[in-house]
Amino acid sequence: MYTRKSSEEGLDMVFNSLDAQREAGLDYIKSQRSHGWVAIDDLYDDGGFSGGNTERPGLKRLLADIRSQRVDIVVVYKVDRLSRSLTDFARLMQTFDEHSVSFVSVTQQFNTTTSMGRLTLNMLLSFAQFEREIAGERIRDKVAATKRKGLFVGGNPPLGYRRPMPSDPNPANKVLRVVPEEAAIVRRIYALYLESGSPLGVAKQLEAEGTPPPRPSKNNDRSPGDKRWDTSVISRVLTNAIYIGQIVHVRGHNLPKGKGRGTREVWPGQHEAIIDRATWDRVRARMDQAKPRAEPRWTHTHLLKKKLKTIEGVTMTPANTANLKGDRGKHIVRYYISLKACKQGYRTCPIGRVNAGLIDDLVRAMVLDRLEAAHGLILDEIEATSRDHWVREIIESVVLGLDHIDVALSIAQIRACADALGEAARAKPNGRAGDRPRRRCHFTPQVRIEPSERQGIRGGREVLTTELQIKRHDGRRLLLSPEGRDLVPRLNAASTLVPSPHIVRAIGQAFVLHEAVMRTRGEVNAIADQHGIHRSRVHHLLHLTRLSPAAIRAALTGTLSPRIALEDLHDAADSLDWSLQAVRLGLPTHGS
């Protein structure tokens, strides 16, 4: 039985709309008991979720159970409870058909296994979508007409303004009123930005001056004391043309581009301006100068996008930057950055940012190890894109602290993965030990099972916890064990070990030069001149040929610790004692 309500209004009542829908559906199921219908105990409720898309947790659980073949018939109170989008509904029906699942609407009875039933269903959906779109058009027309008259319409008025109150003169006039105290803060923000040119600098200065924080919106659960000045608030104030007496309108601004969003229109407002035009133009000019240069964008999906948070509950968002590598172009570095660090500065967030490659590899290794050890699933053999797709589906959330990382896995999604991949992901019972992939994470995490309040273990989750430390080394922030050891080997997209390219290149150059010196019996400086390499560089590289075979093998196979840089290899080569080299590089020694 699936239930949905678009708004959260009334959901806190003892008997709400979801309960009414469920009761009607359960009564219908009881009436079909003679046909073998039995309602399962799981609840698939989506209170406060729109039917215009499929981003609903209850619907996702229902689809996971359908793929697990736990559901034969989906019952709803009305068709539009499942979806108000004809496209989404067609996709849902295709999923139902693929798993031989029937669909029943209690108040609109039809049989989807017949062509007439499908026609009826499509007509109902078309009218439902038409009704939804017409209602949206009416609202957008009203908003556009109001803004053309120069009146503010929307949610909370911006900082510096308020709506008219009954105590005001002429309260029927809907024009915004200026709040003098807040208007002074707005002018202070513009002045500070012209001085510093930095939204973060403005926010810090307001905090330092003890300026009262902006009021929270009505839909914000935070108390006024939780609200702080940050870059997002400052940027909204600096870019809002309402402060120079204008009303900006973009029809359908919440729609995707090319999906009905209109052009930007500016209308003279009836309200009093707070900022003069000259100041506005100076701020705009400075903001245009401060726009970041276009950076190469990372086009692949970040494994933990929308799933990674800090221990404080702050979302970490993916980003990338480009490092110049001389004539070899730019090297794109991916990372996750805390939104708190973005908005309030790095000093306010102990996590700050972490290298995306390192934490993606760690979490992927933890999940794959757990799937194999506890569920008999081996995803290494499938294509890397499909493997990461299922890893993302299985991960509910990742919480990163300074001394540990928690990875929560959905048990329902693990079962859906097993059903979808079938034998392709099953461990071979007769496989040789040597056929099994190596352990991906060097440490076994602690596992905590958290049953779902409604669905027990079957709908619960597994939480994997691994202790770690975030340590800065050679300009990077590494994820290491508390003892300073590596958590995972360095892997490529196919989960095979890869060495550091610059170390491989340096060792290769070193032996080429060494062979040239030995073959020609010439001076090192002359060899350097012949190869067009700086003489000091050649001496530096030749030093690497003193490394032991074990050290060179580790460097070329990627089994060296990521903490080992090229200079560390150079320093280890100072000693001709191969055992001492192994100790310096963290390699196994004879007898250890």
Coordinates of C-alpha atoms in Angstrom, one line a residue:
M1 CA 0.0 0.0 0.0
Y2 CA 1.6 3.3 -1.1
T3 CA 0.5 6.6 0.2
R4 CA 1.6 10.2 -0.5
K5 CA 0.7 13.8 0.4
S6 CA 2.2 16.8 -1.2
S7 CA 2.4 19.0 1.8
E8 CA 3.4 18.4 5.4
E9 CA 0.3 20.3 6.6
G10 CA -1.8 18.1 9.0
L11 CA 0.7 15.2 9.1
D12 CA 1.2 15.7 12.8
M13 CA -2.5 14.9 13.4
V14 CA -3.5 11.6 15.1
F15 CA -5.3 10.5 11.9
N16 CA -3.9 12.3 8.9
S17 CA -4.4 11.9 5.1
L18 CA -1.8 9.2 4.8
D19 CA -3.7 7.1 7.4
A20 CA -6.9 7.7 5.6
Q21 CA -5.4 6.5 2.3
R22 CA -3.9 3.5 4.0
E23 CA -7.1 2.5 5.7
A24 CA -9.0 2.6 2.4
G25 CA -6.4 0.6 0.7
L26 CA -6.2 -2.1 3.4
D27 CA -10.0 -2.4 3.3
Y28 CA -9.8 -3.0 -0.4
I29 CA -7.1 -5.6 0.1
K30 CA -9.2 -7.4 2.7
S31 CA -12.1 -7.5 0.2
Q32 CA -9.8 -9.4 -2.2
R33 CA -8.7 -12.0 0.3
S34 CA -10.5 -14.7 -1.6
H35 CA -8.1 -14.0 -4.4
G36 CA -5.1 -14.5 -2.2
W37 CA -4.3 -10.8 -1.5
V38 CA -2.4 -10.2 1.7
A39 CA -1.1 -6.8 2.8
I40 CA 2.6 -6.8 3.8
D41 CA 3.6 -5.0 7.0
D42 CA 6.0 -2.5 5.4
L43 CA 4.8 1.1 5.1
Y44 CA 5.5 3.0 2.0
D45 CA 4.5 6.6 3.0
D46 CA 5.7 9.8 1.4
G47 CA 4.4 12.7 3.5
G48 CA 5.4 16.1 2.2
F49 CA 6.7 15.0 -1.2
S50 CA 5.5 16.2 -4.6
G51 CA 4.1 13.8 -7.2
G52 CA 5.8 15.7 -9.9
N53 CA 9.0 13.6 -9.6
T54 CA 10.2 10.3 -8.2
E55 CA 12.6 11.6 -5.6
R56 CA 10.6 10.1 -2.7
P57 CA 12.1 7.8 0.0
G58 CA 9.0 5.7 0.3
L59 CA 8.7 5.2 -3.4
K60 CA 12.4 4.2 -3.6
R61 CA 11.9 1.6 -0.9
L62 CA 8.8 0.3 -2.8
L63 CA 10.8 0.0 -6.0
A64 CA 13.6 -1.8 -4.2
D65 CA 11.1 -4.3 -2.8
I66 CA 9.6 -4.8 -6.2
R67 CA 13.0 -5.6 -7.6
S68 CA 13.4 -8.1 -4.7
Q69 CA 10.2 -9.7 -5.7
R70 CA 8.5 -9.0 -2.4
V71 CA 5.6 -7.2 -4.0
D72 CA 3.0 -8.6 -6.4
I73 CA 0.5 -5.7 -6.5
V74 CA 0.8 -2.0 -5.7
V75 CA -2.3 -0.4 -4.3
V76 CA -2.9 3.3 -4.1
Y77 CA -5.9 5.4 -3.1
K78 CA -5.8 7.4 -6.4
V79 CA -3.6 7.3 -9.4
D80 CA -2.1 10.7 -8.8
R81 CA -0.8 9.4 -5.4
L82 CA 1.8 7.4 -7.3
S83 CA 2.8 10.1 -9.8
R84 CA 1.5 13.3 -11.4
S85 CA 3.9 13.1 -14.3
L86 CA 2.9 11.1 -17.3
T87 CA 6.6 10.4 -18.2
D88 CA 7.4 9.2 -14.6
F89 CA 4.3 7.1 -14.5
A90 CA 5.2 5.4 -17.8
R91 CA 8.6 4.5 -16.4
L92 CA 7.1 3.2 -13.2
M93 CA 4.7 1.1 -15.1
Q94 CA 7.5 -0.3 -17.2
T95 CA 9.3 -1.3 -14.0
F96 CA 6.1 -2.9 -12.7
D97 CA 5.8 -4.9 -16.0
E98 CA 9.4 -6.0 -15.9
H99 CA 8.8 -7.6 -12.5
S100 CA 5.2 -8.8 -13.2
V101 CA 3.7 -6.4 -10.7
S102 CA 0.1 -5.2 -11.1
F103 CA -1.2 -1.7 -10.2
V104 CA -4.5 -1.0 -8.5
S105 CA -6.2 2.3 -7.7
V106 CA -8.9 1.9 -5.0
T107 CA -11.1 4.7 -6.2
Q108 CA -10.4 4.3 -10.0
Q109 CA -10.6 0.7 -10.7
F110 CA -9.1 -0.7 -13.8
N111 CA -6.9 -3.5 -14.9
T112 CA -3.5 -2.6 -16.3
T113 CA -3.0 -6.0 -18.0
T114 CA -5.6 -5.0 -20.7
S115 CA -5.2 -2.4 -23.5
M116 CA -8.4 -0.7 -22.4
G117 CA -7.1 -0.5 -18.8
R118 CA -3.9 1.1 -20.0
L119 CA -5.8 3.6 -22.2
T120 CA -8.0 4.6 -19.2
L121 CA -4.9 4.9 -17.1
N122 CA -3.1 7.2 -19.6
M123 CA -6.2 9.4 -19.9
L124 CA -6.4 9.8 -16.2
L125 CA -2.7 10.7 -16.0
S126 CA -3.0 13.1 -18.8
F127 CA -5.8 15.0 -17.1
A128 CA -3.9 14.9 -13.8
Q129 CA -0.8 16.4 -15.4
F130 CA -2.9 18.9 -17.3
E131 CA -4.5 20.0 -14.1
R132 CA -1.1 20.4 -12.4
E133 CA 0.3 22.4 -15.3
I134 CA -2.7 24.7 -15.6
A135 CA -2.6 25.4 -11.8
G136 CA 1.1 26.2 -12.2
E137 CA 0.4 28.5 -15.1
R138 CA -2.3 30.4 -13.1
I139 CA 0.1 31.0 -10.3
R140 CA 2.9 32.2 -12.6
D141 CA 0.5 34.6 -14.4
K142 CA -0.5 36.1 -11.0
V143 CA 3.1 36.5 -9.9
A144 CA 4.1 38.1 -13.2
A145 CA 1.2 40.6 -13.1
T146 CA 2.0 41.5 -9.5
K147 CA 5.7 42.1 -10.2
R148 CA 4.9 44.2 -13.3
K149 CA 3.1 46.6 -10.9
G150 CA 6.4 46.9 -8.9
L151 CA 5.2 44.9 -5.9
F152 CA 7.2 42.3 -4.1
V153 CA 5.7 38.8 -4.0
G154 CA 7.2 35.7 -2.7
G155 CA 8.4 34.4 0.7
N156 CA 10.0 36.5 3.4
P157 CA 11.0 40.1 2.4
P158 CA 14.7 40.5 2.0
L159 CA 16.9 42.0 4.8
G160 CA 16.0 45.7 5.3
Y161 CA 12.3 45.4 4.4
R162 CA 9.1 44.1 5.9
R163 CA 5.5 43.7 4.9
P164 CA 2.9 46.3 5.9
M165 CA 1.3 45.8 9.3
P166 CA -2.1 46.9 10.6
S167 CA -0.5 49.7 12.6
D168 CA 1.0 51.3 9.5
P169 CA -0.6 54.2 7.8
N170 CA -2.5 52.9 4.8
P171 CA -2.0 49.2 5.7
A172 CA -3.9 48.2 2.6
N173 CA -1.0 49.4 0.4
K174 CA 1.0 46.2 -0.2
V175 CA 4.3 48.1 -0.8
L176 CA 7.3 46.9 1.3
R177 CA 8.3 49.1 4.2
V178 CA 11.9 49.9 5.1
V179 CA 13.2 48.7 8.4
P180 CA 15.7 51.4 9.4
E181 CA 18.0 49.2 11.6
E182 CA 18.2 46.5 8.9
A183 CA 18.7 49.1 6.1
A184 CA 21.7 50.4 8.0
I185 CA 23.2 46.8 8.0
V186 CA 22.6 46.6 4.3
R187 CA 24.4 49.8 3.6
R188 CA 27.2 48.6 5.9
I189 CA 27.5 45.3 3.9
Y190 CA 27.9 47.3 0.6
A191 CA 30.5 49.6 2.2
L192 CA 32.5 46.7 3.6
Y193 CA 32.5 44.9 0.3
L194 CA 33.8 47.9 -1.5
E195 CA 36.7 48.0 1.0
S196 CA 37.6 44.3 1.0
G197 CA 36.1 42.8 -2.2
S198 CA 35.4 39.6 -0.3
P199 CA 32.0 38.3 0.8
L200 CA 33.8 36.1 3.4
G201 CA 35.7 39.1 4.7
V202 CA 32.4 41.0 5.0
A203 CA 30.8 38.2 7.0
K204 CA 33.8 38.0 9.4
Q205 CA 33.7 41.7 9.9
L206 CA 30.0 41.7 10.7
E207 CA 30.5 38.8 13.2
A208 CA 33.4 40.7 14.8
E209 CA 31.3 43.8 15.2
G210 CA 28.5 41.8 16.8
T211 CA 26.0 42.7 14.1
P212 CA 22.7 40.9 14.8
P213 CA 22.4 38.0 12.4
P214 CA 19.7 38.0 9.7
R215 CA 16.3 36.6 10.6
P216 CA 15.7 33.0 9.6
S217 CA 13.0 32.2 7.1
K218 CA 9.7 30.7 8.0
N219 CA 10.6 27.4 6.5
N220 CA 13.9 27.2 8.4
D221 CA 13.9 25.1 11.5
R222 CA 16.9 26.9 13.0
S223 CA 16.4 29.3 15.8
P224 CA 17.5 32.9 15.4
G225 CA 20.6 32.2 17.5
D226 CA 21.7 29.6 15.0
K227 CA 21.7 32.0 12.1
R228 CA 25.1 33.5 11.2
W229 CA 26.6 35.8 8.6
D230 CA 28.1 33.8 5.8
T231 CA 29.0 34.2 2.2
S232 CA 25.6 33.0 0.9
V233 CA 23.8 35.7 2.9
I234 CA 26.3 38.4 1.9
S235 CA 26.1 37.4 -1.8
R236 CA 22.3 37.5 -1.8
V237 CA 22.3 41.1 -0.4
L238 CA 25.0 42.2 -2.9
T239 CA 23.1 40.9 -5.9
N240 CA 19.5 41.7 -5.1
A241 CA 18.3 44.6 -7.2
I242 CA 15.4 45.2 -4.9
Y243 CA 17.9 47.4 -2.9
I244 CA 18.0 50.0 -5.8
G245 CA 14.2 50.1 -6.1
Q246 CA 13.8 47.4 -8.7
I247 CA 11.7 44.2 -8.9
V248 CA 13.3 41.4 -10.9
H249 CA 11.2 38.6 -12.3
V250 CA 12.2 35.4 -14.1
R251 CA 9.1 33.5 -15.1
G252 CA 9.4 29.9 -13.9
H253 CA 12.7 30.6 -12.2
N254 CA 12.5 27.2 -10.4
L255 CA 12.2 25.3 -13.7
P256 CA 15.2 23.8 -15.4
K257 CA 16.7 25.8 -18.3
G258 CA 14.9 25.1 -21.5
K259 CA 11.9 23.7 -19.6
G260 CA 9.7 26.8 -19.6
R261 CA 12.0 29.2 -17.7
G262 CA 11.5 32.7 -19.0
T263 CA 13.9 35.6 -19.5
R264 CA 15.0 38.0 -16.8
E265 CA 12.7 41.0 -16.6
V266 CA 13.3 44.1 -14.4
W267 CA 10.5 46.4 -13.4
P268 CA 10.6 49.7 -11.4
G269 CA 9.4 48.9 -7.8
Q270 CA 7.1 51.0 -5.7
H271 CA 9.2 50.5 -2.6
E272 CA 11.9 52.8 -1.3
A273 CA 15.4 52.1 -2.4
I274 CA 18.1 51.5 0.3
I275 CA 21.2 51.6 -2.0
D276 CA 21.9 54.4 -4.5
R277 CA 22.6 53.5 -8.1
A278 CA 26.3 54.7 -8.0
T279 CA 27.1 52.3 -5.1
W280 CA 25.3 49.5 -6.8
D281 CA 27.3 50.0 -10.0
R282 CA 30.6 50.1 -8.1
V283 CA 29.8 46.9 -6.3
R284 CA 28.8 45.1 -9.5
A285 CA 32.0 46.2 -11.2
R286 CA 34.1 44.8 -8.4
M287 CA 32.2 41.6 -8.3
D288 CA 32.7 41.2 -12.1
Q289 CA 36.4 41.6 -11.6
A290 CA 36.4 39.0 -8.8
K291 CA 34.7 36.3 -10.8
P292 CA 36.8 33.2 -10.8
R293 CA 38.5 32.2 -14.0
A294 CA 37.0 29.3 -15.9
E295 CA 38.5 26.1 -14.6
P296 CA 38.5 22.7 -16.4
R297 CA 35.6 20.7 -15.0
W298 CA 35.7 17.2 -13.8
T299 CA 33.1 15.4 -15.9
H300 CA 33.0 12.1 -14.0
T301 CA 30.6 11.5 -11.1
H302 CA 32.0 11.9 -7.6
L303 CA 31.3 8.7 -5.8
L304 CA 30.1 10.4 -2.6
K305 CA 28.3 13.3 -4.2
K306 CA 25.3 14.3 -1.9
K307 CA 26.2 11.5 0.6
L308 CA 29.2 12.9 2.4
K309 CA 28.8 15.1 5.5
T310 CA 31.1 16.2 8.3
I311 CA 30.7 15.1 11.9
E312 CA 28.8 18.4 12.5
G313 CA 26.2 17.4 9.9
V314 CA 27.5 19.9 7.3
T315 CA 27.3 18.8 3.6
M316 CA 30.6 18.3 1.8
T317 CA 30.2 19.3 -1.9
P318 CA 32.4 18.1 -4.8
A319 CA 34.7 20.6 -6.4
N320 CA 37.9 20.6 -8.5
T321 CA 40.9 22.8 -9.3
A322 CA 43.6 22.7 -11.9
N323 CA 47.3 22.6 -11.1
L324 CA 49.7 23.8 -13.8
K325 CA 52.2 21.1 -14.8
G326 CA 54.5 23.1 -17.0
D327 CA 54.3 22.1 -20.7
R328 CA 52.2 19.1 -19.8
G329 CA 49.1 21.2 -19.3
K330 CA 46.9 21.2 -16.3
H331 CA 46.3 18.4 -13.8
I332 CA 42.7 18.4 -12.3
V333 CA 42.5 17.7 -8.6
R334 CA 39.2 16.6 -7.2
Y335 CA 38.1 17.3 -3.6
Y336 CA 35.2 17.6 -1.3
I337 CA 34.8 20.8 0.6
S338 CA 32.6 21.6 3.6
L339 CA 29.9 24.2 2.9
K340 CA 30.7 25.6 6.3
A341 CA 34.3 26.2 5.2
C342 CA 33.0 27.8 2.0
K343 CA 30.6 30.2 3.8
Q344 CA 32.3 31.0 7.0
G345 CA 36.0 30.2 6.4
Y346 CA 38.3 27.2 6.9
R347 CA 38.9 28.0 10.5
T348 CA 35.3 27.4 11.4
C349 CA 35.4 23.8 10.1
P350 CA 38.0 21.3 11.3
I351 CA 37.5 19.0 8.3
G352 CA 37.7 21.7 5.7
R353 CA 38.3 19.7 2.6
V354 CA 39.6 16.3 1.6
N355 CA 41.0 14.8 -1.5
A356 CA 38.1 13.2 -3.4
G357 CA 40.3 10.4 -4.9
L358 CA 41.5 9.3 -1.4
I359 CA 38.2 9.2 0.3
D360 CA 36.4 7.7 -2.7
D361 CA 39.0 4.9 -2.8
L362 CA 38.6 4.3 1.0
V363 CA 34.8 4.2 1.0
R364 CA 34.7 2.0 -2.1
A365 CA 37.1 -0.4 -0.6
M366 CA 35.2 -0.6 2.7
V367 CA 31.9 -1.3 0.9
L368 CA 33.3 -3.9 -1.5
D369 CA 35.0 -5.7 1.4
R370 CA 31.8 -5.7 3.4
L371 CA 29.7 -6.9 0.4
E372 CA 32.1 -9.8 -0.2
A373 CA 32.6 -10.8 3.5
A374 CA 29.0 -10.6 4.7
H375 CA 26.9 -10.9 1.6
G376 CA 29.0 -13.0 -0.8
L377 CA 28.9 -10.3 -3.5
I378 CA 32.0 -9.6 -5.6
L379 CA 31.6 -6.5 -7.8
D380 CA 35.2 -6.4 -9.0
E381 CA 34.4 -8.4 -12.1
I382 CA 31.7 -6.1 -13.4
E383 CA 32.5 -2.9 -15.4
A384 CA 33.8 -0.1 -13.2
T385 CA 30.9 2.3 -14.1
S386 CA 28.3 -0.3 -13.1
R387 CA 30.3 -1.2 -10.0
D388 CA 30.4 2.4 -8.8
H389 CA 26.7 2.8 -9.6
W390 CA 25.8 0.0 -7.3
V391 CA 28.2 1.3 -4.6
R392 CA 26.5 4.6 -4.7
E393 CA 23.0 3.0 -4.6
I394 CA 24.0 0.9 -1.5
I395 CA 25.6 3.8 0.4
E396 CA 23.0 5.8 2.4
S397 CA 25.4 8.3 4.0
V398 CA 29.0 8.9 4.9
V399 CA 30.0 10.9 7.9
L400 CA 33.6 12.1 8.2
G401 CA 35.2 13.0 11.5
L402 CA 38.7 13.9 12.5
D403 CA 39.3 10.5 14.0
H404 CA 36.9 8.1 12.2
I405 CA 34.6 7.6 9.2
D406 CA 31.1 6.1 9.3
V407 CA 29.7 4.5 6.2
A408 CA 26.0 3.6 6.3
L409 CA 24.8 0.9 3.9
S410 CA 21.2 0.2 3.0
I411 CA 20.4 -3.5 3.5
A412 CA 17.4 -3.3 1.0
Q413 CA 19.7 -1.9 -1.7
I414 CA 22.3 -4.6 -1.0
R415 CA 19.6 -7.2 -1.7
A416 CA 18.4 -5.3 -4.8
C417 CA 22.0 -5.3 -6.1
A418 CA 22.3 -9.1 -5.5
D419 CA 19.0 -9.6 -7.4
A420 CA 19.9 -7.4 -10.2
L421 CA 23.4 -8.8 -10.8
G422 CA 22.6 -12.4 -10.1
E423 CA 25.3 -14.9 -10.4
A424 CA 27.7 -12.3 -12.0
A425 CA 28.3 -10.9 -8.5
R426 CA 28.3 -14.2 -6.6
A427 CA 31.5 -15.6 -5.1
K428 CA 32.5 -18.8 -6.8
P429 CA 32.2 -21.6 -4.2
N430 CA 34.8 -23.8 -5.9
G431 CA 37.1 -20.9 -6.8
R432 CA 40.7 -21.2 -5.8
A433 CA 42.1 -18.9 -3.1
G434 CA 44.3 -17.3 -5.6
D435 CA 41.3 -16.4 -7.7
R436 CA 39.8 -14.2 -5.0
P437 CA 40.6 -10.4 -5.2
R438 CA 43.0 -9.0 -2.6
R439 CA 41.6 -7.2 0.4
R440 CA 40.8 -3.7 -0.7
C441 CA 41.0 -2.0 2.7
H442 CA 43.9 -2.8 5.1
F443 CA 41.7 -2.5 8.2
T444 CA 38.5 -4.3 9.1
P445 CA 35.8 -1.8 10.2
Q446 CA 33.5 -2.2 13.2
V447 CA 30.0 -3.1 12.0
R448 CA 26.8 -1.9 13.7
I449 CA 23.4 -3.1 12.5
E450 CA 20.6 -0.5 12.9
P451 CA 17.1 -2.0 12.3
S452 CA 14.5 0.2 10.7
E453 CA 11.8 1.3 13.1
R454 CA 9.1 0.1 10.7
Q455 CA 10.8 -2.6 8.7
G456 CA 13.2 -4.3 11.2
I457 CA 16.5 -5.7 10.0
R458 CA 15.3 -6.2 6.4
G459 CA 14.8 -2.4 5.9
G460 CA 17.6 -1.4 8.2
R461 CA 21.2 -0.5 7.5
E462 CA 24.7 -1.5 8.3
V463 CA 27.1 1.2 9.7
L464 CA 30.8 0.6 9.0
T465 CA 33.2 2.5 11.3
T466 CA 36.9 2.9 10.7
E467 CA 39.3 4.9 12.8
L468 CA 41.6 7.3 10.9
Q469 CA 43.5 10.5 11.1
I470 CA 43.6 13.4 8.6
K471 CA 47.2 14.3 8.2
R472 CA 48.8 17.0 6.1
H473 CA 51.8 15.8 4.1
D474 CA 53.6 17.3 1.1
G475 CA 50.8 19.8 0.6
R476 CA 48.1 17.1 0.6
R477 CA 45.6 16.0 3.3
L478 CA 46.0 12.2 3.6
L479 CA 43.7 9.7 5.2
L480 CA 45.8 7.4 7.4
S481 CA 45.2 4.9 10.2
P482 CA 45.8 6.2 13.7
E483 CA 49.2 4.6 13.6
G484 CA 50.1 6.5 10.4
R485 CA 49.7 3.5 8.0
D486 CA 47.9 3.5 4.7
L487 CA 44.2 2.6 4.8
V488 CA 44.0 1.5 1.2
P489 CA 46.4 0.7 -1.7
R490 CA 46.5 3.2 -4.5
L491 CA 44.0 1.8 -7.2
N492 CA 42.9 2.8 -10.6
A493 CA 39.3 2.6 -11.9
A494 CA 39.7 -1.2 -12.4
S495 CA 40.8 -1.7 -8.8
T496 CA 44.3 -2.6 -9.7
L497 CA 47.4 -1.1 -8.1
V498 CA 49.0 1.8 -9.8
P499 CA 52.3 3.5 -9.0
S500 CA 53.0 7.2 -8.8
P501 CA 53.6 8.4 -12.4
H502 CA 56.4 10.9 -11.5
I503 CA 58.3 8.3 -9.5
V504 CA 58.1 5.8 -12.3
R505 CA 59.3 8.4 -14.8
A506 CA 62.2 9.4 -12.5
I507 CA 63.4 5.8 -12.0
G508 CA 63.2 5.2 -15.7
Q509 CA 65.2 8.3 -16.5
A510 CA 67.8 7.3 -13.8
F511 CA 68.5 3.9 -15.4
V512 CA 68.6 5.3 -18.9
L513 CA 71.2 7.8 -17.8
H514 CA 73.0 5.1 -15.9
E515 CA 73.2 2.8 -18.9
A516 CA 74.5 5.7 -21.0
V517 CA 77.3 6.5 -18.5
M518 CA 78.3 2.8 -18.3
R519 CA 78.2 2.3 -22.0
T520 CA 80.2 5.4 -23.0
R521 CA 82.4 5.6 -20.0
G522 CA 81.8 9.4 -20.4
E523 CA 81.5 12.2 -17.9
V524 CA 78.2 12.6 -16.2
N525 CA 78.1 16.3 -17.2
A526 CA 78.7 15.4 -20.8
I527 CA 75.9 12.8 -20.7
A528 CA 73.6 15.5 -19.2
D529 CA 74.5 17.9 -22.1
Q530 CA 73.8 15.2 -24.6
H531 CA 70.4 14.5 -23.2
G532 CA 69.5 18.1 -22.7
I533 CA 69.0 17.7 -19.0
H534 CA 70.4 20.0 -16.3
R535 CA 73.5 18.6 -14.8
S536 CA 72.4 18.8 -11.2
R537 CA 69.2 17.0 -12.2
V538 CA 71.2 14.1 -13.8
H539 CA 73.3 13.7 -10.6
H540 CA 70.0 13.8 -8.6
L541 CA 68.4 11.1 -10.7
L542 CA 71.5 8.8 -10.9
H543 CA 71.3 8.6 -7.1
L544 CA 68.1 6.5 -7.4
T545 CA 70.0 3.7 -9.0
R546 CA 71.5 2.9 -5.6
L547 CA 68.0 1.7 -4.4
S548 CA 67.6 -1.9 -3.6
P549 CA 65.6 -4.2 -6.0
A550 CA 62.8 -4.5 -3.4
A551 CA 62.5 -0.7 -3.1
I552 CA 62.5 -0.3 -6.9
R553 CA 59.9 -3.1 -7.3
A554 CA 57.6 -1.4 -4.7
A555 CA 57.9 1.9 -6.4
L556 CA 57.1 0.5 -9.8
T557 CA 54.2 -1.7 -8.6
G558 CA 52.5 1.0 -6.5
T559 CA 53.0 -0.8 -3.2
L560 CA 54.9 2.1 -1.7
S561 CA 53.1 4.2 0.9
P562 CA 51.4 7.3 -0.6
R563 CA 53.4 9.2 2.1
I564 CA 56.6 8.3 0.3
A565 CA 57.7 11.1 -2.1
L566 CA 60.5 11.1 -4.7
E567 CA 62.7 12.9 -2.2
D568 CA 62.2 10.2 0.3
L569 CA 63.5 7.6 -2.2
H570 CA 66.4 9.9 -2.8
D571 CA 67.2 10.1 0.9
A572 CA 66.8 6.4 1.4
A573 CA 69.4 5.9 -1.4
D574 CA 72.0 7.7 0.7
S575 CA 72.6 4.4 2.4
L576 CA 73.9 1.3 0.6
D577 CA 72.4 -0.9 3.3
W578 CA 69.3 -2.4 1.7
S579 CA 67.8 -3.3 5.1
L580 CA 68.2 0.3 6.2
Q581 CA 66.5 1.5 3.0
A582 CA 63.6 -0.8 3.7
V583 CA 63.2 0.6 7.2
R584 CA 63.2 4.1 5.9
L585 CA 60.6 3.3 3.2
G586 CA 58.4 1.2 5.4
L587 CA 59.0 -2.0 3.5
P588 CA 59.3 -5.5 5.0
T589 CA 62.8 -6.4 6.0
H590 CA 64.3 -9.8 6.1
G591 CA 63.1 -11.6 9.2
S592 CA 60.2 -9.2 9.8

